Amino acid sequence: MTSVNPGLRTIAIAGSTVAATAAVGAAFAGYRRFRHRIAENAVLLNETLPINSKWWRDHAKDTGELLYVAIGDSAAQGIGASSPSRGYVGILADHIRSVTGRTVRVVNLSVSGATVALAVRDQLPRVRKLKPDVVTVAIGANDIAMWDAAVFEAGIREIFSALPEYALVADLPCFHFPHNERKVAEANRILRQVAAEHGLTVVPLHATTERQGLRSIATQFANDMFHPNDRGYRVWAQAFLPALSADLRRRVPAATPALPGRFAPGPASDASAPAHAADPEGVSGPS
């Protein structure tokens, strides 16, 4: 057996320790740079909040044969998408137009940063003034940071009790990391229970986003690593589409196609589909 000089062994161990320390230091520095870049990106993305809010307020002034009302937070606003219309609300509005052949007015009541309690305060009173043909709700993700199950349940109960029976309510999306997923699981248990009590359809947003896996963090999120990007919002829309399509087929008659030599019926001539004009009370509120 060849003996090893103790001095050389000590030098080798010391060298390994120094190399390991340097690697840890480099990794920590890299992580700090990454976090700093994420924070900078979040600031830039926050600058789009008033832009998206104004976009939705302006489009809420349009008229339409059908009225689609969305309740939610920054995801419903489409923050992180390349344009507000490429968020899931915009995608669903296009789907309603495609399936029914009717014009659609969208009143997006969502507010960036909204929790369930804030939705009760700011959005619910405005819902009660409207008579929507389609309603979607996706709220609660912002409650996870300061999780309080009792506050969450009280707010969800108040919102769900005010919704029409055909409203589509999404459960919370997958957060992918265990410390958040435990809270999300509790929130979704509450949400599904209350939805069942009111006979509301729950959209499987959590299962749909969970199937995307951890790789989706790199491919389906905006630069702030929190909001979805265009691809991510298409995934969100996919969670809604089966239930939305079934609901539209069940409740909303498709527009009558134009016959040769005749005009297609429009909002003024089709008695089965009264046009929803802009309602100032329905579109005002916090941005």
JSON list of N, CA and C in Angstrom, two decimals, residues 97-146:
[
{"chain": "A", "resi": 97, "resn": "ARG", "atom": "N", "xyz": [-67.64, 34.01, -28.93]},
{"chain": "A", "resi": 97, "resn": "ARG", "atom": "CA", "xyz": [-68.03, 34.54, -30.24]},
{"chain": "A", "resi": 97, "resn": "ARG", "atom": "C", "xyz": [-68.03, 33.43, -31.30]},
{"chain": "A", "resi": 98, "resn": "SER", "atom": "N", "xyz": [-66.99, 32.60, -31.26]},
{"chain": "A", "resi": 98, "resn": "SER", "atom": "CA", "xyz": [-66.86, 31.54, -32.26]},
{"chain": "A", "resi": 98, "resn": "SER", "atom": "C", "xyz": [-67.96, 30.50, -32.14]},
{"chain": "A", "resi": 99, "resn": "VAL", "atom": "N", "xyz": [-68.26, 30.08, -30.91]},
{"chain": "A", "resi": 99, "resn": "VAL", "atom": "CA", "xyz": [-69.24, 29.01, -30.70]},
{"chain": "A", "resi": 99, "resn": "VAL", "atom": "C", "xyz": [-70.66, 29.48, -30.98]},
{"chain": "A", "resi": 100, "resn": "THR", "atom": "N", "xyz": [-70.98, 30.72, -30.56]},
{"chain": "A", "resi": 100, "resn": "THR", "atom": "CA", "xyz": [-72.36, 31.19, -30.68]},
{"chain": "A", "resi": 100, "resn": "THR", "atom": "C", "xyz": [-72.62, 31.97, -31.96]},
{"chain": "A", "resi": 101, "resn": "GLY", "atom": "N", "xyz": [-71.57, 32.50, -32.59]},
{"chain": "A", "resi": 101, "resn": "GLY", "atom": "CA", "xyz": [-71.76, 33.35, -33.75]},
{"chain": "A", "resi": 101, "resn": "GLY", "atom": "C", "xyz": [-72.34, 34.70, -33.40]},
{"chain": "A", "resi": 102, "resn": "ARG", "atom": "N", "xyz": [-72.26, 35.07, -32.12]},
{"chain": "A", "resi": 102, "resn": "ARG", "atom": "CA", "xyz": [-72.83, 36.33, -31.64]},
{"chain": "A", "resi": 102, "resn": "ARG", "atom": "C", "xyz": [-71.73, 37.30, -31.20]},
{"chain": "A", "resi": 103, "resn": "THR", "atom": "N", "xyz": [-72.07, 38.57, -31.17]},
{"chain": "A", "resi": 103, "resn": "THR", "atom": "CA", "xyz": [-71.15, 39.56, -30.64]},
{"chain": "A", "resi": 103, "resn": "THR", "atom": "C", "xyz": [-71.15, 39.48, -29.12]},
{"chain": "A", "resi": 104, "resn": "VAL", "atom": "N", "xyz": [-70.02, 39.81, -28.53]},
{"chain": "A", "resi": 104, "resn": "VAL", "atom": "CA", "xyz": [-69.86, 39.67, -27.08]},
{"chain": "A", "resi": 104, "resn": "VAL", "atom": "C", "xyz": [-69.30, 40.95, -26.48]},
{"chain": "A", "resi": 105, "resn": "ARG", "atom": "N", "xyz": [-69.97, 41.44, -25.48]},
{"chain": "A", "resi": 105, "resn": "ARG", "atom": "CA", "xyz": [-69.45, 42.54, -24.67]},
{"chain": "A", "resi": 105, "resn": "ARG", "atom": "C", "xyz": [-68.80, 41.94, -23.43]},
{"chain": "A", "resi": 106, "resn": "VAL", "atom": "N", "xyz": [-67.57, 42.36, -23.13]},
{"chain": "A", "resi": 106, "resn": "VAL", "atom": "CA", "xyz": [-66.84, 41.83, -21.98]},
{"chain": "A", "resi": 106, "resn": "VAL", "atom": "C", "xyz": [-66.71, 42.91, -20.92]},
{"chain": "A", "resi": 107, "resn": "VAL", "atom": "N", "xyz": [-67.21, 42.65, -19.74]},
{"chain": "A", "resi": 107, "resn": "VAL", "atom": "CA", "xyz": [-66.99, 43.52, -18.59]},
{"chain": "A", "resi": 107, "resn": "VAL", "atom": "C", "xyz": [-66.05, 42.76, -17.65]},
{"chain": "A", "resi": 108, "resn": "ASN", "atom": "N", "xyz": [-64.80, 43.17, -17.65]},
{"chain": "A", "resi": 108, "resn": "ASN", "atom": "CA", "xyz": [-63.78, 42.51, -16.83]},
{"chain": "A", "resi": 108, "resn": "ASN", "atom": "C", "xyz": [-63.65, 43.28, -15.52]},
{"chain": "A", "resi": 109, "resn": "LEU", "atom": "N", "xyz": [-64.26, 42.77, -14.48]},
{"chain": "A", "resi": 109, "resn": "LEU", "atom": "CA", "xyz": [-64.27, 43.45, -13.18]},
{"chain": "A", "resi": 109, "resn": "LEU", "atom": "C", "xyz": [-63.00, 43.20, -12.37]},
{"chain": "A", "resi": 110, "resn": "SER", "atom": "N", "xyz": [-62.12, 42.37, -12.87]},
{"chain": "A", "resi": 110, "resn": "SER", "atom": "CA", "xyz": [-60.94, 41.96, -12.09]},
{"chain": "A", "resi": 110, "resn": "SER", "atom": "C", "xyz": [-60.07, 43.16, -11.74]},
{"chain": "A", "resi": 111, "resn": "VAL", "atom": "N", "xyz": [-59.34, 43.01, -10.64]},
{"chain": "A", "resi": 111, "resn": "VAL", "atom": "CA", "xyz": [-58.43, 44.03, -10.15]},
{"chain": "A", "resi": 111, "resn": "VAL", "atom": "C", "xyz": [-57.10, 43.37, -9.81]},
{"chain": "A", "resi": 112, "resn": "SER", "atom": "N", "xyz": [-56.02, 43.89, -10.34]},
{"chain": "A", "resi": 112, "resn": "SER", "atom": "CA", "xyz": [-54.70, 43.32, -10.06]},
{"chain": "A", "resi": 112, "resn": "SER", "atom": "C", "xyz": [-54.42, 43.39, -8.56]},
{"chain": "A", "resi": 113, "resn": "GLY", "atom": "N", "xyz": [-53.93, 42.29, -8.03]},
{"chain": "A", "resi": 113, "resn": "GLY", "atom": "CA", "xyz": [-53.63, 42.21, -6.60]},
{"chain": "A", "resi": 113, "resn": "GLY", "atom": "C", "xyz": [-54.80, 41.84, -5.73]},
{"chain": "A", "resi": 114, "resn": "ALA", "atom": "N", "xyz": [-55.96, 41.60, -6.33]},
{"chain": "A", "resi": 114, "resn": "ALA", "atom": "CA", "xyz": [-57.15, 41.32, -5.55]},
{"chain": "A", "resi": 114, "resn": "ALA", "atom": "C", "xyz": [-57.04, 39.99, -4.80]},
{"chain": "A", "resi": 115, "resn": "THR", "atom": "N", "xyz": [-57.45, 40.02, -3.55]},
{"chain": "A", "resi": 115, "resn": "THR", "atom": "CA", "xyz": [-57.68, 38.81, -2.77]},
{"chain": "A", "resi": 115, "resn": "THR", "atom": "C", "xyz": [-59.18, 38.51, -2.82]},
{"chain": "A", "resi": 116, "resn": "VAL", "atom": "N", "xyz": [-59.59, 37.42, -2.20]},
{"chain": "A", "resi": 116, "resn": "VAL", "atom": "CA", "xyz": [-61.01, 37.10, -2.14]},
{"chain": "A", "resi": 116, "resn": "VAL", "atom": "C", "xyz": [-61.77, 38.20, -1.42]},
{"chain": "A", "resi": 117, "resn": "ALA", "atom": "N", "xyz": [-61.21, 38.68, -0.30]},
{"chain": "A", "resi": 117, "resn": "ALA", "atom": "CA", "xyz": [-61.89, 39.73, 0.46]},
{"chain": "A", "resi": 117, "resn": "ALA", "atom": "C", "xyz": [-62.02, 41.02, -0.35]},
{"chain": "A", "resi": 118, "resn": "LEU", "atom": "N", "xyz": [-60.99, 41.37, -1.10]},
{"chain": "A", "resi": 118, "resn": "LEU", "atom": "CA", "xyz": [-61.05, 42.58, -1.93]},
{"chain": "A", "resi": 118, "resn": "LEU", "atom": "C", "xyz": [-62.04, 42.41, -3.09]},
{"chain": "A", "resi": 119, "resn": "ALA", "atom": "N", "xyz": [-62.15, 41.19, -3.61]},
{"chain": "A", "resi": 119, "resn": "ALA", "atom": "CA", "xyz": [-63.14, 40.93, -4.65]},
{"chain": "A", "resi": 119, "resn": "ALA", "atom": "C", "xyz": [-64.55, 41.12, -4.11]},
{"chain": "A", "resi": 120, "resn": "VAL", "atom": "N", "xyz": [-64.79, 40.71, -2.88]},
{"chain": "A", "resi": 120, "resn": "VAL", "atom": "CA", "xyz": [-66.09, 40.93, -2.24]},
{"chain": "A", "resi": 120, "resn": "VAL", "atom": "C", "xyz": [-66.37, 42.42, -2.13]},
{"chain": "A", "resi": 121, "resn": "ARG", "atom": "N", "xyz": [-65.35, 43.17, -1.74]},
{"chain": "A", "resi": 121, "resn": "ARG", "atom": "CA", "xyz": [-65.54, 44.61, -1.54]},
{"chain": "A", "resi": 121, "resn": "ARG", "atom": "C", "xyz": [-65.69, 45.39, -2.84]},
{"chain": "A", "resi": 122, "resn": "ASP", "atom": "N", "xyz": [-64.83, 45.08, -3.82]},
{"chain": "A", "resi": 122, "resn": "ASP", "atom": "CA", "xyz": [-64.75, 45.92, -5.02]},
{"chain": "A", "resi": 122, "resn": "ASP", "atom": "C", "xyz": [-65.50, 45.38, -6.23]},
{"chain": "A", "resi": 123, "resn": "GLN", "atom": "N", "xyz": [-65.59, 44.07, -6.37]},
{"chain": "A", "resi": 123, "resn": "GLN", "atom": "CA", "xyz": [-66.16, 43.50, -7.60]},
{"chain": "A", "resi": 123, "resn": "GLN", "atom": "C", "xyz": [-67.59, 43.01, -7.44]},
{"chain": "A", "resi": 124, "resn": "LEU", "atom": "N", "xyz": [-67.88, 42.44, -6.29]},
{"chain": "A", "resi": 124, "resn": "LEU", "atom": "CA", "xyz": [-69.20, 41.85, -6.10]},
{"chain": "A", "resi": 124, "resn": "LEU", "atom": "C", "xyz": [-70.34, 42.87, -6.23]},
{"chain": "A", "resi": 125, "resn": "PRO", "atom": "N", "xyz": [-70.21, 44.09, -5.66]},
{"chain": "A", "resi": 125, "resn": "PRO", "atom": "CA", "xyz": [-71.31, 45.05, -5.82]},
{"chain": "A", "resi": 125, "resn": "PRO", "atom": "C", "xyz": [-71.60, 45.37, -7.29]},
{"chain": "A", "resi": 126, "resn": "ARG", "atom": "N", "xyz": [-70.58, 45.33, -8.13]},
{"chain": "A", "resi": 126, "resn": "ARG", "atom": "CA", "xyz": [-70.77, 45.65, -9.55]},
{"chain": "A", "resi": 126, "resn": "ARG", "atom": "C", "xyz": [-71.39, 44.47, -10.30]},
{"chain": "A", "resi": 127, "resn": "VAL", "atom": "N", "xyz": [-71.10, 43.25, -9.85]},
{"chain": "A", "resi": 127, "resn": "VAL", "atom": "CA", "xyz": [-71.73, 42.08, -10.47]},
{"chain": "A", "resi": 127, "resn": "VAL", "atom": "C", "xyz": [-73.24, 42.14, -10.29]},
{"chain": "A", "resi": 128, "resn": "ARG", "atom": "N", "xyz": [-73.66, 42.58, -9.13]},
{"chain": "A", "resi": 128, "resn": "ARG", "atom": "CA", "xyz": [-75.09, 42.59, -8.80]},
{"chain": "A", "resi": 128, "resn": "ARG", "atom": "C", "xyz": [-75.87, 43.59, -9.67]},
{"chain": "A", "resi": 129, "resn": "LYS", "atom": "N", "xyz": [-75.17, 44.52, -10.30]},
{"chain": "A", "resi": 129, "resn": "LYS", "atom": "CA", "xyz": [-75.83, 45.50, -11.15]},
{"chain": "A", "resi": 129, "resn": "LYS", "atom": "C", "xyz": [-75.93, 45.03, -12.60]},
{"chain": "A", "resi": 130, "resn": "LEU", "atom": "N", "xyz": [-75.35, 43.90, -12.91]},
{"chain": "A", "resi": 130, "resn": "LEU", "atom": "CA", "xyz": [-75.29, 43.41, -14.27]},
{"chain": "A", "resi": 130, "resn": "LEU", "atom": "C", "xyz": [-76.14, 42.14, -14.43]},
{"chain": "A", "resi": 131, "resn": "LYS", "atom": "N", "xyz": [-76.48, 41.85, -15.66]},
{"chain": "A", "resi": 131, "resn": "LYS", "atom": "CA", "xyz": [-77.22, 40.62, -15.98]},
{"chain": "A", "resi": 131, "resn": "LYS", "atom": "C", "xyz": [-76.41, 39.85, -17.01]},
{"chain": "A", "resi": 132, "resn": "PRO", "atom": "N", "xyz": [-75.34, 39.19, -16.58]},
{"chain": "A", "resi": 132, "resn": "PRO", "atom": "CA", "xyz": [-74.44, 38.53, -17.53]},
{"chain": "A", "resi": 132, "resn": "PRO", "atom": "C", "xyz": [-75.02, 37.24, -18.10]},
{"chain": "A", "resi": 133, "resn": "ASP", "atom": "N", "xyz": [-74.60, 36.95, -19.32]},
{"chain": "A", "resi": 133, "resn": "ASP", "atom": "CA", "xyz": [-74.93, 35.66, -19.94]},
{"chain": "A", "resi": 133, "resn": "ASP", "atom": "C", "xyz": [-73.88, 34.61, -19.61]},
{"chain": "A", "resi": 134, "resn": "VAL", "atom": "N", "xyz": [-72.65, 35.05, -19.37]},
{"chain": "A", "resi": 134, "resn": "VAL", "atom": "CA", "xyz": [-71.53, 34.17, -19.02]},
{"chain": "A", "resi": 134, "resn": "VAL", "atom": "C", "xyz": [-70.76, 34.82, -17.87]},
{"chain": "A", "resi": 135, "resn": "VAL", "atom": "N", "xyz": [-70.40, 34.01, -16.88]},
{"chain": "A", "resi": 135, "resn": "VAL", "atom": "CA", "xyz": [-69.61, 34.51, -15.75]},
{"chain": "A", "resi": 135, "resn": "VAL", "atom": "C", "xyz": [-68.47, 33.54, -15.48]},
{"chain": "A", "resi": 136, "resn": "THR", "atom": "N", "xyz": [-67.25, 34.08, -15.36]},
{"chain": "A", "resi": 136, "resn": "THR", "atom": "CA", "xyz": [-66.13, 33.25, -14.89]},
{"chain": "A", "resi": 136, "resn": "THR", "atom": "C", "xyz": [-65.52, 33.90, -13.65]},
{"chain": "A", "resi": 137, "resn": "VAL", "atom": "N", "xyz": [-65.05, 33.05, -12.76]},
{"chain": "A", "resi": 137, "resn": "VAL", "atom": "CA", "xyz": [-64.41, 33.51, -11.53]},
{"chain": "A", "resi": 137, "resn": "VAL", "atom": "C", "xyz": [-63.10, 32.75, -11.35]},
{"chain": "A", "resi": 138, "resn": "ALA", "atom": "N", "xyz": [-62.01, 33.49, -11.18]},
{"chain": "A", "resi": 138, "resn": "ALA", "atom": "CA", "xyz": [-60.71, 32.89, -10.83]},
{"chain": "A", "resi": 138, "resn": "ALA", "atom": "C", "xyz": [-60.05, 33.82, -9.84]},
{"chain": "A", "resi": 139, "resn": "ILE", "atom": "N", "xyz": [-60.17, 33.51, -8.58]},
{"chain": "A", "resi": 139, "resn": "ILE", "atom": "CA", "xyz": [-59.70, 34.40, -7.51]},
{"chain": "A", "resi": 139, "resn": "ILE", "atom": "C", "xyz": [-59.15, 33.53, -6.38]},
{"chain": "A", "resi": 140, "resn": "GLY", "atom": "N", "xyz": [-58.19, 34.06, -5.64]},
{"chain": "A", "resi": 140, "resn": "GLY", "atom": "CA", "xyz": [-57.68, 33.35, -4.47]},
{"chain": "A", "resi": 140, "resn": "GLY", "atom": "C", "xyz": [-56.19, 33.15, -4.45]},
{"chain": "A", "resi": 141, "resn": "ALA", "atom": "N", "xyz": [-55.52, 33.27, -5.59]},
{"chain": "A", "resi": 141, "resn": "ALA", "atom": "CA", "xyz": [-54.07, 33.04, -5.61]},
{"chain": "A", "resi": 141, "resn": "ALA", "atom": "C", "xyz": [-53.33, 34.02, -4.72]},
{"chain": "A", "resi": 142, "resn": "ASN", "atom": "N", "xyz": [-53.82, 35.26, -4.64]},
{"chain": "A", "resi": 142, "resn": "ASN", "atom": "CA", "xyz": [-53.16, 36.26, -3.81]},
{"chain": "A", "resi": 142, "resn": "ASN", "atom": "C", "xyz": [-53.40, 36.04, -2.32]},
{"chain": "A", "resi": 143, "resn": "ASP", "atom": "N", "xyz": [-54.33, 35.16, -1.98]},
{"chain": "A", "resi": 143, "resn": "ASP", "atom": "CA", "xyz": [-54.58, 34.85, -0.56]},
{"chain": "A", "resi": 143, "resn": "ASP", "atom": "C", "xyz": [-53.52, 33.92, 0.01]},
{"chain": "A", "resi": 144, "resn": "ILE", "atom": "N", "xyz": [-52.79, 33.23, -0.85]},
{"chain": "A", "resi": 144, "resn": "ILE", "atom": "CA", "xyz": [-51.85, 32.22, -0.36]},
{"chain": "A", "resi": 144, "resn": "ILE", "atom": "C", "xyz": [-50.69, 32.83, 0.42]},
{"chain": "A", "resi": 145, "resn": "ALA", "atom": "N", "xyz": [-50.24, 34.02, 0.02]},
{"chain": "A", "resi": 145, "resn": "ALA", "atom": "CA", "xyz": [-49.10, 34.65, 0.70]},
{"chain": "A", "resi": 145, "resn": "ALA", "atom": "C", "xyz": [-49.40, 34.93, 2.17]},
{"chain": "A", "resi": 146, "resn": "MET", "atom": "N", "xyz": [-50.61, 35.37, 2.47]},
{"chain": "A", "resi": 146, "resn": "MET", "atom": "CA", "xyz": [-51.03, 35.64, 3.85]},
{"chain": "A", "resi": 146, "resn": "MET", "atom": "C", "xyz": [-52.23, 34.75, 4.16]}
]
